[in-house]
């Protein structure tokens, strides 16, 4: 007897469904959750060990996020709401190290007086007071605080030059260098002599308290894989050159509606200039859009229009698609061309990730899910007693105005209409902690539906063994916490 709907039948009803509308029926379990393999591809030639990608947004993805996501086995796409040289510098910073965090220490010169330590316990002293000159000592904030004579120069109370660690060392190597050597701190130094960071014993302890890191995303030189966004203007060709020189492993052509002559030309240009570079196109939500971008040479597709948490496109332009339908339709088409699909936007819990992957996506791209982390750009603020970080749409007036110098140069006379909002999200701590828990939850979801890998989920989907149903409003209420006077929702 038939039970539930197959995906083709579910998505052929003329209804735009999103993740919360659908539910996956359980399958048969004959393996432990830990055996679920979430390894995948970001684009045709770029493998990842977890299906997570950080959005190219200026409140999400810069160096710190790129490093942490690559260390976890995912990736981040550095946003392009900045001058090309600045975006390239972010890529270089991310690729200059193999540890999963950035501390961004202060640099002083020996003649400095009244140094500003910021939040740091230590700062580096170099010959000319910048990262490009030789390390000659370290100053501790505590030493400065206990100084009687505050007019002393840094050279009067600095500690001797510390032992240096090559920036190519990964976290475990740096940790054993510090701990094994009984050291308090050590500067990370690149091959060209530039000081990349200062790692302390406290950093090592903090990272060791997080779940153990899995297989990081590394390029053939053993450096972290980092992606970058570009636009579709003439000036983006020059940006692309900067990014490729900086070592970007993949570029995402970043438009809300990717099926345009502008984007098709840009994909063709990028593929002809840099044949070894994977180029991801988007955004798309239909088969016809996907077809054009694949024909132009796209190595990956970003799917989602209006599904983002900060996104007002569907309200403003009346165009878009429910995200579950969009992912299923585009992924079903793209698989026949061996083009991986990124389900972009609308992810607010691990169940959404399971649904996106089960419907054919190879990865999920997340903005709001990551924007409250310590790795996202910006500082924490307090709002009605909650610790929050700012999160804004790249189509919000604020972001458009900020990017106007770079992105909208020449468009100054055009009327700008926002397709996004500015808001804030709750502090979530480090992605190095909550992404491993999220991945464990995704593995449990895969186990419940009887899929031990992304490929096996896809086989179940296309053989129509995997069954779905639409949830009514009441079923959605039932599926959430209900009927309690009060409760606390703790994820891990
Ligand atoms: N995923 C989504 O649903 C949405 C995402 N966004 C995000 O907001 C940001 C801005 O997106 P868009 O507004 O789509 O930026 P965009 O730069 O792709 O497009 C802005 C406008 O410029 C036009 N344009 C693009 N290239 C051109 C060229 N070479 N010559 C002449 N005109 C050209 C486009 O047709 C469009 O009217 C992106 O980061 C995007 O990801 C914005 C809205 C929706
Ligand atoms: O309509 C939009 N207006 C915007 O201003 C905007 N900025 C980002 N995005 C898209 O939203 C995705 C992130 O969505 P989430 O916060 O739901 O993860 C991102 O990855 C983008 O695809 C926008 N969409
Ligand atoms: K939305």
Coordinates of C-alpha atoms and ligand atoms in Angstrom, one line a residue, residues 55-57 283 302 304 306-313 344-347 365-369 391-396 419-421, ligand 2:
X55 CA 27.3 33.5 3.2
X56 CA 29.1 36.2 1.3
X57 CA 27.8 38.9 3.6
X283 CA 21.0 32.8 -7.4
X302 CA 23.5 28.8 -5.4
X304 CA 17.4 30.7 -3.1
X306 CA 13.8 35.6 -1.0
X307 CA 14.3 32.7 1.5
X308 CA 16.9 34.5 3.6
X309 CA 16.1 35.7 7.1
X310 CA 16.9 39.4 6.3
X311 CA 15.5 39.1 2.8
X312 CA 12.5 41.1 1.5
X313 CA 12.8 40.3 -2.2
X344 CA 21.2 29.3 0.3
X345 CA 19.1 31.0 3.0
X346 CA 16.4 30.1 5.3
X347 CA 18.4 27.7 7.5
X365 CA 24.8 28.4 2.9
X366 CA 24.0 30.2 6.1
X367 CA 23.9 33.8 7.1
X368 CA 21.8 34.3 10.3
X369 CA 22.8 30.9 11.6
X391 CA 23.3 41.2 11.0
X392 CA 22.2 42.9 7.8
X393 CA 21.1 42.0 4.3
X394 CA 23.5 42.8 1.5
X395 CA 20.5 44.4 -0.3
X396 CA 19.7 46.6 2.7
X419 CA 15.6 44.2 -0.7
X420 CA 16.8 43.5 2.8
X421 CA 16.8 44.7 6.4
Ligands
LIG2 O1 16.6 39.4 -0.3 C1 17.7 39.5 0.2 N1 18.1 40.7 0.6 C2 19.3 41.0 1.1 O2 19.6 42.1 1.4 C3 20.1 39.8 1.3 N2 21.4 39.7 1.8 C4 21.7 38.4 1.7 N3 20.6 37.7 1.2 C5 20.5 36.3 1.0 O3 20.2 35.7 2.2 C6 21.1 34.6 2.5 C7 21.2 34.4 4.0 O4 20.0 34.0 4.5 P1 19.9 33.4 6.0 O5 20.1 34.6 6.9 O6 18.4 33.0 6.1 O7 20.8 32.4 6.2 C8 22.4 35.0 1.8 O8 23.3 34.0 1.6 C9 21.8 35.7 0.5 O9 21.5 34.7 -0.4 C10 19.7 38.6 0.9 N4 18.5 38.4 0.4

